[in-house]
Coordinates of C-alpha atoms in Angstrom, one line a residue:
Chain A
M1 CA 56.5 87.6 126.0
A2 CA 57.8 88.3 122.4
R3 CA 59.7 91.3 123.9
A4 CA 61.4 89.3 126.6
V5 CA 62.5 86.4 124.2
S6 CA 64.1 89.0 121.7
T7 CA 66.0 90.4 124.8
R8 CA 67.0 87.3 125.8
R9 CA 68.0 86.2 122.2
K10 CA 69.8 89.7 121.8
T11 CA 71.7 89.1 125.1
I12 CA 73.0 85.5 124.1
A13 CA 74.0 87.0 120.6
T14 CA 75.8 89.9 122.2
I15 CA 77.8 87.5 124.6
A16 CA 78.6 85.0 121.8
A17 CA 79.6 88.0 119.2
W18 CA 82.0 89.6 121.7
L19 CA 83.5 86.5 122.6
V20 CA 84.2 85.6 118.9
A21 CA 85.4 89.1 118.4
L22 CA 87.7 89.2 121.4
V23 CA 89.4 85.9 120.2
I24 CA 89.9 87.3 116.8
F25 CA 91.3 90.7 118.1
F26 CA 93.4 89.0 120.8
P27 CA 96.8 88.8 118.9
I28 CA 96.7 92.6 118.2
L29 CA 95.6 93.4 121.8
Y30 CA 98.5 91.2 123.2
T31 CA 100.7 92.8 120.9
V32 CA 99.9 96.2 122.0
A33 CA 100.1 95.1 125.7
T34 CA 103.5 93.5 125.3
S35 CA 104.9 96.6 123.7
F36 CA 104.6 98.2 127.0
K37 CA 106.1 95.4 129.0
T38 CA 109.9 94.7 129.8
E39 CA 111.5 91.9 128.0
A40 CA 111.2 89.7 131.2
E41 CA 107.7 90.2 131.6
A42 CA 107.1 89.6 128.0
I43 CA 108.0 85.9 128.4
S44 CA 106.6 85.3 131.7
G45 CA 103.1 84.1 130.7
I46 CA 99.8 85.6 129.6
S47 CA 99.2 89.1 131.1
L48 CA 97.4 91.7 129.4
I49 CA 98.5 94.4 132.1
P50 CA 102.0 95.5 131.3
S51 CA 104.2 97.6 133.8
G52 CA 103.8 100.5 131.4
T53 CA 107.3 101.1 130.2
F54 CA 108.0 103.2 127.0
E55 CA 111.5 101.8 126.8
N56 CA 110.7 99.6 124.0
Y57 CA 109.5 102.3 121.7
V58 CA 112.6 104.3 122.7
Q59 CA 114.9 101.4 121.9
V60 CA 113.0 100.6 118.4
Q61 CA 113.9 104.1 117.5
T62 CA 117.6 104.5 119.1
Q63 CA 118.9 100.9 118.2
R64 CA 116.9 100.2 114.9
D65 CA 116.2 103.7 113.5
Y66 CA 112.5 103.1 113.2
F67 CA 111.9 106.4 111.8
K68 CA 113.6 105.7 108.5
P69 CA 111.5 102.6 107.4
F70 CA 108.3 104.5 108.6
M71 CA 109.1 107.6 106.4
N72 CA 109.9 105.1 103.5
S73 CA 106.5 103.4 104.0
V74 CA 104.7 106.9 104.1
V75 CA 106.5 108.1 101.0
I76 CA 106.1 104.8 99.0
S77 CA 102.4 104.1 99.8
V78 CA 101.4 107.8 99.6
G79 CA 103.5 108.6 96.6
S80 CA 102.4 105.6 94.5
T81 CA 98.7 106.2 95.6
V82 CA 98.7 109.9 94.4
I83 CA 100.5 108.9 91.0
A84 CA 98.0 106.1 90.4
L85 CA 95.2 108.7 91.1
L86 CA 96.7 111.1 88.7
I87 CA 96.8 108.5 85.9
G88 CA 93.6 106.7 87.1
I89 CA 91.2 109.6 87.3
P90 CA 91.2 110.8 83.7
A91 CA 91.0 107.2 82.7
A92 CA 88.1 106.4 84.9
W93 CA 86.4 109.4 84.1
S94 CA 86.4 109.1 80.4
M95 CA 85.3 105.3 80.7
A96 CA 82.4 106.5 82.8
F97 CA 81.1 109.4 80.8
S98 CA 82.0 108.6 77.2
P99 CA 82.0 104.9 77.3
T100 CA 82.6 103.0 74.0
K101 CA 81.8 99.5 72.9
R102 CA 85.4 98.5 74.3
T103 CA 85.2 100.2 77.5
K104 CA 83.9 97.1 79.1
D105 CA 86.9 95.1 77.5
V106 CA 89.4 97.4 78.5
L107 CA 88.3 97.5 82.2
M108 CA 88.3 93.7 82.2
W109 CA 91.6 93.7 80.8
M110 CA 93.1 96.0 83.3
L111 CA 91.7 93.9 86.1
S112 CA 93.4 90.9 84.5
T113 CA 96.8 92.5 84.9
K114 CA 96.1 92.2 88.7
M115 CA 95.7 88.5 88.3
M116 CA 99.4 88.3 87.3
P117 CA 101.6 86.4 90.2
A118 CA 104.1 88.4 91.4
V119 CA 106.7 85.4 91.2
G120 CA 105.8 85.2 87.7
V121 CA 107.7 88.3 87.0
L122 CA 110.0 88.3 90.0
V123 CA 112.9 87.4 87.9
P124 CA 112.9 90.0 84.9
L125 CA 111.7 92.7 87.6
Y126 CA 114.7 92.0 89.7
L127 CA 117.1 92.0 86.7
M128 CA 115.9 95.2 85.4
F129 CA 115.8 96.8 88.7
R130 CA 119.6 95.7 89.2
D131 CA 120.5 97.0 85.6
F132 CA 118.8 100.3 86.1
G133 CA 120.0 100.8 89.6
L134 CA 116.6 100.8 91.0
L135 CA 117.1 98.1 93.8
D136 CA 116.6 99.3 97.1
T137 CA 115.3 102.7 96.0
R138 CA 112.2 104.3 96.8
I139 CA 111.6 105.5 93.4
G140 CA 111.9 101.6 92.4
L141 CA 109.1 100.6 94.9
T142 CA 106.9 103.6 94.0
V143 CA 106.9 102.7 90.2
V144 CA 105.8 99.1 91.2
F145 CA 103.2 99.8 93.8
T146 CA 101.8 102.3 91.1
L147 CA 101.5 99.8 88.7
I148 CA 100.4 97.2 91.0
N149 CA 97.5 99.2 92.1
L150 CA 96.4 101.2 89.1
P151 CA 93.9 98.7 88.0
I152 CA 92.2 98.8 91.5
V153 CA 92.1 102.6 91.2
V154 CA 90.6 102.8 87.8
W155 CA 88.0 100.1 88.8
M156 CA 87.1 101.7 92.1
L157 CA 87.0 105.1 90.7
Y158 CA 84.9 104.0 87.6
T159 CA 82.3 102.5 89.9
Y160 CA 81.9 105.7 91.6
F161 CA 81.9 108.0 88.6
R162 CA 79.4 105.8 87.1
E163 CA 76.9 106.5 89.7
I164 CA 77.0 110.3 89.0
P165 CA 73.8 110.8 87.0
G166 CA 74.5 112.1 83.4
E167 CA 71.4 114.4 83.5
I168 CA 73.3 116.8 85.8
L169 CA 75.9 117.2 83.1
E170 CA 73.4 118.1 80.4
A171 CA 71.6 120.3 82.9
A172 CA 75.0 122.2 83.5
R173 CA 75.5 122.3 79.7
M174 CA 72.0 124.0 79.2
D175 CA 72.9 126.4 81.7
G176 CA 75.9 127.3 79.6
A177 CA 78.7 125.7 81.6
S178 CA 81.8 125.0 79.5
L179 CA 83.7 121.6 79.7
V180 CA 85.9 122.9 82.1
G181 CA 83.3 124.5 84.1
E182 CA 81.4 121.2 84.3
I183 CA 84.4 119.4 85.5
V184 CA 85.3 121.8 88.1
Y185 CA 81.9 122.9 89.5
V186 CA 79.7 120.2 88.9
L187 CA 81.5 116.7 88.6
T188 CA 84.4 117.3 90.9
P189 CA 82.4 118.0 94.2
M190 CA 80.5 114.8 93.3
A191 CA 83.5 112.8 92.7
V192 CA 85.3 113.7 95.9
P193 CA 84.2 111.1 98.1
G194 CA 84.8 108.2 95.7
I195 CA 88.3 109.8 95.2
A196 CA 88.9 110.0 99.0
S197 CA 87.8 106.4 99.5
T198 CA 90.0 105.1 96.5
L199 CA 92.9 107.0 98.1
L200 CA 92.3 105.6 101.5
L201 CA 92.2 101.9 100.3
N202 CA 95.0 102.2 98.0
I203 CA 97.4 103.6 100.9
I204 CA 96.3 100.8 103.0
L205 CA 97.1 97.9 100.2
A206 CA 100.4 99.6 99.5
W207 CA 101.4 100.1 103.1
N208 CA 100.9 96.3 103.7
E209 CA 102.3 94.9 100.4
A210 CA 104.8 92.4 101.4
F211 CA 106.4 90.6 98.3
W212 CA 107.9 93.4 96.4
S213 CA 108.9 95.6 99.3
I214 CA 110.8 92.7 100.9
R215 CA 112.5 91.5 97.8
L216 CA 113.3 94.9 95.9
S217 CA 114.5 96.7 99.1
A218 CA 117.4 96.6 101.4
A219 CA 119.0 98.9 104.3
N220 CA 118.1 102.2 102.3
A221 CA 114.4 102.0 100.9
A222 CA 113.3 99.3 103.2
P223 CA 109.4 100.2 104.2
L224 CA 107.8 98.7 107.5
T225 CA 106.9 95.4 106.0
A226 CA 110.6 94.6 105.1
F227 CA 111.8 96.2 108.5
I228 CA 109.4 94.0 110.4
A229 CA 110.5 90.8 108.3
S230 CA 114.1 91.6 109.5
F231 CA 113.0 90.8 113.2
S232 CA 112.6 87.1 112.3
S233 CA 116.3 86.8 112.4
P234 CA 117.6 85.7 116.0
Q235 CA 118.9 89.0 117.0
G236 CA 115.3 90.0 116.8
L237 CA 114.1 87.8 119.4
F238 CA 113.1 90.4 121.5
W239 CA 109.4 90.2 121.9
A240 CA 108.6 93.5 123.8
K241 CA 110.7 95.6 121.0
L242 CA 109.1 93.4 118.1
S243 CA 105.6 94.2 119.9
A244 CA 106.5 98.0 119.9
A245 CA 107.7 98.1 116.3
S246 CA 104.6 96.0 115.2
T247 CA 102.3 98.4 117.2
L248 CA 103.9 101.3 115.4
A249 CA 103.5 99.6 112.2
I250 CA 100.0 98.7 112.2
A251 CA 98.5 101.5 114.1
P252 CA 98.1 104.1 111.4
I253 CA 96.6 101.5 108.9
L254 CA 94.2 100.0 111.5
I255 CA 92.7 103.4 112.3
M256 CA 92.5 104.3 108.5
G257 CA 91.0 100.8 108.1
W258 CA 88.3 101.3 110.5
F259 CA 87.1 104.4 108.8
S260 CA 87.0 102.8 105.4
Q261 CA 85.2 99.5 106.1
R262 CA 82.3 100.1 103.5
Q263 CA 84.7 101.3 100.7
L264 CA 86.7 98.3 101.5
V265 CA 84.1 95.8 100.5
R266 CA 83.5 97.7 97.3
G267 CA 87.0 98.2 96.2
L268 CA 88.2 94.8 97.0
T269 CA 85.3 93.1 95.2
F270 CA 85.6 95.5 92.1
G271 CA 82.1 96.7 92.8
A272 CA 80.7 93.1 92.8
V273 CA 79.4 93.4 96.4
K274 CA 78.2 96.7 97.9
Chain B
M1 CA 82.5 117.2 65.1
A2 CA 81.9 117.9 68.9
T3 CA 81.4 114.2 69.4
R4 CA 84.8 113.4 67.5
Q5 CA 86.6 115.9 69.6
T6 CA 85.0 114.4 72.9
R7 CA 85.9 110.8 71.7
T8 CA 89.6 111.8 70.9
L9 CA 89.8 113.6 74.4
A10 CA 88.4 110.5 76.0
R11 CA 91.1 108.3 74.4
A12 CA 93.7 110.7 75.3
M13 CA 92.5 110.8 78.9
M14 CA 92.6 106.9 78.9
A15 CA 95.9 106.6 77.1
P16 CA 98.4 107.0 80.0
A17 CA 96.6 104.2 82.0
V18 CA 96.1 101.9 79.1
V19 CA 99.9 102.2 77.8
L20 CA 101.5 102.0 81.2
L21 CA 99.7 98.7 82.0
L22 CA 100.0 97.3 78.7
V23 CA 103.8 97.6 79.0
W24 CA 103.7 96.5 82.7
M25 CA 102.1 93.3 81.5
I26 CA 103.7 92.4 78.4
V27 CA 107.2 93.4 78.9
P28 CA 108.2 91.3 82.0
L29 CA 105.8 88.5 81.0
A30 CA 107.6 88.0 77.8
M31 CA 111.1 88.3 79.6
T32 CA 110.0 85.6 81.8
L33 CA 108.8 83.4 78.8
W34 CA 112.2 84.1 77.0
F35 CA 114.4 83.3 80.2
S36 CA 112.4 80.1 80.6
F37 CA 113.9 78.6 77.5
Q38 CA 117.5 80.0 78.5
N39 CA 120.4 78.5 80.2
Y40 CA 120.8 81.4 82.4
N41 CA 122.5 81.1 85.9
L42 CA 123.8 84.3 87.4
L43 CA 126.7 82.5 89.1
N44 CA 127.6 81.1 85.9
P45 CA 126.8 83.7 83.1
I46 CA 129.0 82.3 80.2
T47 CA 127.1 79.1 79.7
R48 CA 124.1 81.2 78.6
G49 CA 122.2 79.8 75.6
F50 CA 119.1 78.1 74.4
A51 CA 117.7 75.4 76.5
G52 CA 114.7 74.2 75.0
F53 CA 112.3 72.8 77.6
L54 CA 115.1 71.6 79.8
N55 CA 114.3 74.2 82.6
Y56 CA 110.6 73.0 82.5
E57 CA 112.1 69.4 82.9
F58 CA 114.4 70.5 85.7
F59 CA 111.6 72.1 87.5
Y60 CA 109.1 69.4 86.8
T61 CA 111.5 66.5 87.8
D62 CA 112.4 68.4 91.1
P63 CA 111.0 66.6 94.0
A64 CA 110.2 69.9 95.7
F65 CA 108.0 70.8 92.7
F66 CA 105.1 68.5 93.5
Q67 CA 105.5 69.2 97.0
S68 CA 105.2 72.7 96.4
I69 CA 102.1 72.3 94.4
A70 CA 100.4 70.3 96.9
N71 CA 101.4 72.7 99.5
T72 CA 100.0 75.7 97.6
L73 CA 96.8 73.8 97.1
I74 CA 96.7 72.9 100.9
I75 CA 97.2 76.4 101.8
V76 CA 94.6 77.7 99.5
G77 CA 92.1 75.0 100.3
G78 CA 92.7 75.1 104.1
V79 CA 92.4 78.8 104.3
L80 CA 89.5 79.1 102.0
A81 CA 87.6 76.4 104.0
I82 CA 88.2 78.0 107.3
T83 CA 87.4 81.6 106.0
V84 CA 84.3 80.8 104.1
I85 CA 82.7 78.5 106.5
G86 CA 83.9 80.8 109.5
G87 CA 82.8 83.9 107.6
I88 CA 79.4 82.7 106.9
L89 CA 78.8 81.8 110.6
L90 CA 80.5 85.0 111.8
A91 CA 78.4 87.1 109.6
L92 CA 75.3 85.5 110.5
L93 CA 76.1 86.2 114.2
L94 CA 77.0 89.8 113.4
D95 CA 73.8 90.2 111.4
Q96 CA 71.9 89.7 114.8
P97 CA 70.9 92.7 116.8
I98 CA 73.7 92.8 119.4
F99 CA 74.7 95.4 121.9
G100 CA 78.1 97.4 120.6
Q101 CA 77.6 96.1 117.0
G102 CA 80.0 98.8 115.8
I103 CA 82.8 97.9 118.1
V104 CA 82.4 94.3 117.5
R105 CA 82.8 94.9 113.7
I106 CA 85.9 97.0 114.3
L107 CA 87.5 94.1 116.4
V108 CA 86.5 91.4 113.9
I109 CA 87.8 93.1 110.7
S110 CA 91.2 94.6 112.3
P111 CA 93.3 91.4 111.4
F112 CA 92.8 92.3 107.7
F113 CA 94.8 95.6 108.1
V114 CA 97.6 94.0 109.8
M115 CA 100.6 93.7 107.5
P116 CA 101.7 90.2 106.7
P117 CA 105.2 90.1 108.4
V118 CA 103.7 91.5 111.7
A119 CA 100.8 88.9 111.5
A120 CA 103.2 86.1 111.1
L121 CA 105.8 87.0 113.7
V122 CA 103.4 87.7 116.4
W123 CA 101.7 84.4 115.9
K124 CA 104.9 82.6 115.8
N125 CA 106.5 84.2 118.7
M126 CA 103.8 85.3 121.0
I127 CA 100.8 82.8 120.4
M128 CA 102.3 79.6 118.8
H129 CA 105.7 79.4 120.6
P130 CA 106.2 76.1 122.5
G131 CA 107.7 77.8 125.4
Y132 CA 106.4 81.0 126.0
G133 CA 103.4 81.4 123.6
V134 CA 99.8 81.9 124.9
L135 CA 98.8 78.3 123.5
A136 CA 101.5 76.8 125.4
D137 CA 100.4 78.7 128.5
I138 CA 96.9 77.6 128.0
A139 CA 97.9 74.0 127.4
R140 CA 100.2 73.9 130.6
F141 CA 97.1 75.4 132.5
L142 CA 95.0 72.4 131.2
G143 CA 97.8 69.8 132.2
L144 CA 98.4 69.2 128.6
Q145 CA 101.8 69.1 126.7
P146 CA 102.3 72.1 124.8
V147 CA 102.5 71.8 121.0
D148 CA 105.5 72.7 118.9
W149 CA 103.4 74.2 116.2
F150 CA 106.1 75.0 113.6
A151 CA 108.0 71.7 114.2
Q152 CA 104.9 69.3 114.5
H153 CA 102.3 70.9 112.2
P154 CA 104.2 73.5 110.1
L155 CA 101.9 73.8 107.1
F156 CA 98.8 73.9 109.4
S157 CA 100.5 76.5 111.4
I158 CA 100.8 78.7 108.3
V159 CA 97.4 78.0 107.1
I160 CA 96.0 79.2 110.9
I161 CA 98.0 82.5 110.5
V162 CA 96.8 83.5 107.0
A163 CA 93.4 82.4 107.8
W164 CA 93.4 84.6 110.6
Q165 CA 94.4 87.4 108.2
W166 CA 91.5 86.7 105.7
L167 CA 88.7 85.7 108.1
P168 CA 87.8 89.3 108.4
F169 CA 87.6 90.0 104.8
A170 CA 85.4 87.1 104.1
T171 CA 83.2 88.1 107.1
L172 CA 83.0 91.7 106.2
I173 CA 82.0 90.9 102.6
L174 CA 79.5 88.3 103.4
L175 CA 78.1 90.6 106.1
T176 CA 77.7 93.4 103.6
A177 CA 75.7 90.8 101.3
L178 CA 73.7 89.7 104.0
Q179 CA 72.5 93.2 105.3
S180 CA 71.3 93.7 101.6
L181 CA 68.8 90.8 102.0
D182 CA 65.2 91.8 102.0
E183 CA 63.7 92.0 105.4
E184 CA 60.3 91.4 103.9
Q185 CA 61.3 88.2 102.3
K186 CA 62.6 87.0 105.5
E187 CA 59.5 87.8 107.4
A188 CA 57.5 86.0 104.6
A189 CA 59.4 83.0 104.7
E190 CA 59.0 83.0 108.5
M191 CA 55.3 83.3 108.4
D192 CA 55.1 80.7 105.8
G193 CA 56.5 78.5 108.6
A194 CA 60.0 78.0 107.3
N195 CA 62.4 77.1 110.4
V196 CA 65.8 78.8 110.9
F197 CA 67.5 76.0 109.0
N198 CA 65.3 76.0 105.9
R199 CA 65.4 79.9 105.9
F200 CA 69.0 79.7 105.8
L201 CA 69.2 76.9 103.1
Y202 CA 66.7 78.3 100.7
L203 CA 66.8 81.9 101.4
T204 CA 70.1 83.2 102.7
L205 CA 72.5 80.9 101.0
P206 CA 71.3 81.5 97.6
H207 CA 71.4 85.2 98.3
L208 CA 74.9 84.8 99.5
A209 CA 76.1 82.7 96.6
R210 CA 77.4 85.5 94.6
A211 CA 79.3 87.1 97.6
I212 CA 80.8 83.6 98.4
T213 CA 81.9 83.4 94.8
V214 CA 83.6 86.6 94.9
V215 CA 85.2 86.0 98.2
I216 CA 86.6 82.6 96.9
L217 CA 88.0 83.8 93.8
I218 CA 89.7 87.0 95.2
Q219 CA 91.1 85.1 98.1
T220 CA 92.5 82.5 95.7
I221 CA 94.3 84.9 93.7
F222 CA 96.1 86.2 97.0
L223 CA 96.3 82.8 98.7
L224 CA 98.2 81.3 95.5
G225 CA 101.1 83.9 96.3
V226 CA 101.5 83.5 100.1
Y227 CA 105.1 84.6 100.8
A228 CA 105.7 86.8 103.6
E229 CA 104.2 84.6 106.1
I230 CA 106.3 81.6 105.0
L231 CA 109.6 83.8 104.9
V232 CA 109.4 85.0 108.4
T233 CA 108.2 81.9 110.1
T234 CA 109.7 78.8 108.7
N235 CA 111.6 79.9 105.7
G236 CA 110.0 77.1 103.7
G237 CA 111.0 74.4 106.0
P238 CA 111.6 72.1 107.8
G239 CA 112.7 70.5 104.5
Y240 CA 110.2 71.6 101.9
A241 CA 107.2 71.2 104.3
T242 CA 106.0 74.8 103.9
T243 CA 107.3 75.7 100.5
N244 CA 104.6 76.6 98.2
L245 CA 105.1 77.5 94.4
A246 CA 105.8 81.1 95.0
F247 CA 108.3 80.4 97.7
L248 CA 110.0 77.7 95.5
I249 CA 110.4 80.2 92.7
Y250 CA 111.8 82.8 95.1
R251 CA 114.2 80.2 96.2
T252 CA 115.4 79.0 92.8
A253 CA 115.7 82.6 91.4
L254 CA 117.3 84.6 94.4
L255 CA 119.1 81.7 96.4
S256 CA 120.1 79.5 93.7
Y257 CA 120.4 82.4 90.9
D258 CA 119.0 80.0 88.5
V259 CA 117.1 82.6 86.2
G260 CA 116.1 80.0 83.8
G261 CA 114.7 77.6 86.2
A262 CA 112.9 80.1 88.1
S263 CA 111.4 81.7 85.0
A264 CA 109.8 78.3 84.0
G265 CA 108.3 78.0 87.6
G266 CA 107.0 81.6 86.9
V267 CA 105.4 80.6 83.8
I268 CA 103.6 77.5 85.6
A269 CA 102.4 80.1 88.3
V270 CA 101.2 82.5 85.7
V271 CA 99.2 79.7 84.1
L272 CA 97.8 78.4 87.3
A273 CA 96.6 81.9 88.2
N274 CA 95.1 82.4 84.8
I275 CA 92.9 79.5 85.2
V276 CA 91.6 81.0 88.4
A277 CA 91.5 84.7 86.8
L278 CA 89.2 83.3 84.1
F279 CA 86.6 82.3 86.6
L280 CA 86.8 85.4 88.5
M281 CA 86.6 87.7 85.4
R282 CA 83.4 86.1 84.4
A283 CA 82.0 86.6 87.7
V284 CA 83.0 90.1 87.9
G285 CA 81.9 90.7 84.2
R286 CA 78.3 89.4 84.7
N287 CA 78.0 92.1 87.3
L288 CA 79.1 94.7 85.1
D289 CA 76.0 93.9 82.5
R290 CA 73.5 94.2 85.2

């Protein structure tokens, strides 16, 4: 009896959950489906079964040079994340393993820089970029994204490093390991998973950032966010092509996101929810 | 000796991050503050000089200012209401034993990874378009008049799009929190005769309180600055109907070239965000002590 009830309950919950999930996912599914339709099909009613043309993908490349903004996105998001890691790893390391009275204050202060609204510094940043010739350059955007994500990088790494037990270090030291030996042979292997998740989350955040990337770039350095935003002008009213460009723009990040769900919670809540 | 060496090393390791963030925080902010007291228009650079509080007065008396503040609050409030309530319900649903839980989870969190311009354009063109959108198709199928979303309910349309992007975030965090709830506690409450509603009210909700706080605060930080969604759908219009504070500042700065006015707006935005940040820091800081 109890078993029957629980099976029924499971079935109902399953149906409800799948319905809700499909409604939420529908816009993405529909975009992917539309990307394989012809332009005429795209505006002729709901249909999830396209005629299967790849024409839109070809045209997005030949007419709008999709590869260029794609490479800009790759270079800027990966570049800024790697630089932020190079700066952030030593900082988080020293905070986790030789904390002082002020470590907590420094961490909180770093987090507070993240609270600064972008529009609050739009004007000076824009003027500085103009004066230094950084407008519409990959370097300019990489610098901004590095600084924007640095606090999250340090925080995430810190919460991971903090979980590495200090006793292991002492044991290694007893066994005669040098400081370099400690870092290379003991700590690094334990820190790799944390560093990897930090890397992943920050690439996702940088890839999707859509304020600075749109405002500080034009034809040359525009990443995908700015590229897609340019489809809002009338000449871009080609839904099948818009869908193809959109699918290409979100696919890599969607897949990375699926793999990093757990770390996402931790990273975005600064360790407050695990 | 060794400790001092370690401490010096530790400081040296922290220095690059601290110095960079210090510069990043202070220099642009100081410049914004300085510009906000200046007469400075990029189209008219000759008349530059001290302006006192004129920029603030100008920004403050602009009828668009109060509307933009109201719109900002409606976007933040509307999205928070939808995502927090929806997120709790969804998390409770996904916490049940269901078939294909992993796939359902992936489907539900996916919108969070969609970049804002894509989300906004897909919703605008393919879902909410009054002629060819999916919602119009459904309305016609039901024999109803299709709604012209961005003309009739522009701000609400923005809220819907942004809520779609953030609902997965709220759900994911609340679900994670929910899964850390002690099974034994639930069973004990069940045996003591607490019904579903009471169990939710007195056991689940208090357990979720902290996660809900975190969701609200983090989302608020991002929602105060909603920008790309407005840019590609309504461009702030019709009139100022969908102009929030972030968008108004952008308009003042880069469309009117009014550096002083935009900076005054920027200072106001910073103050607003800081009030929120203060609460967030407390919530996160408490966790650090634990």
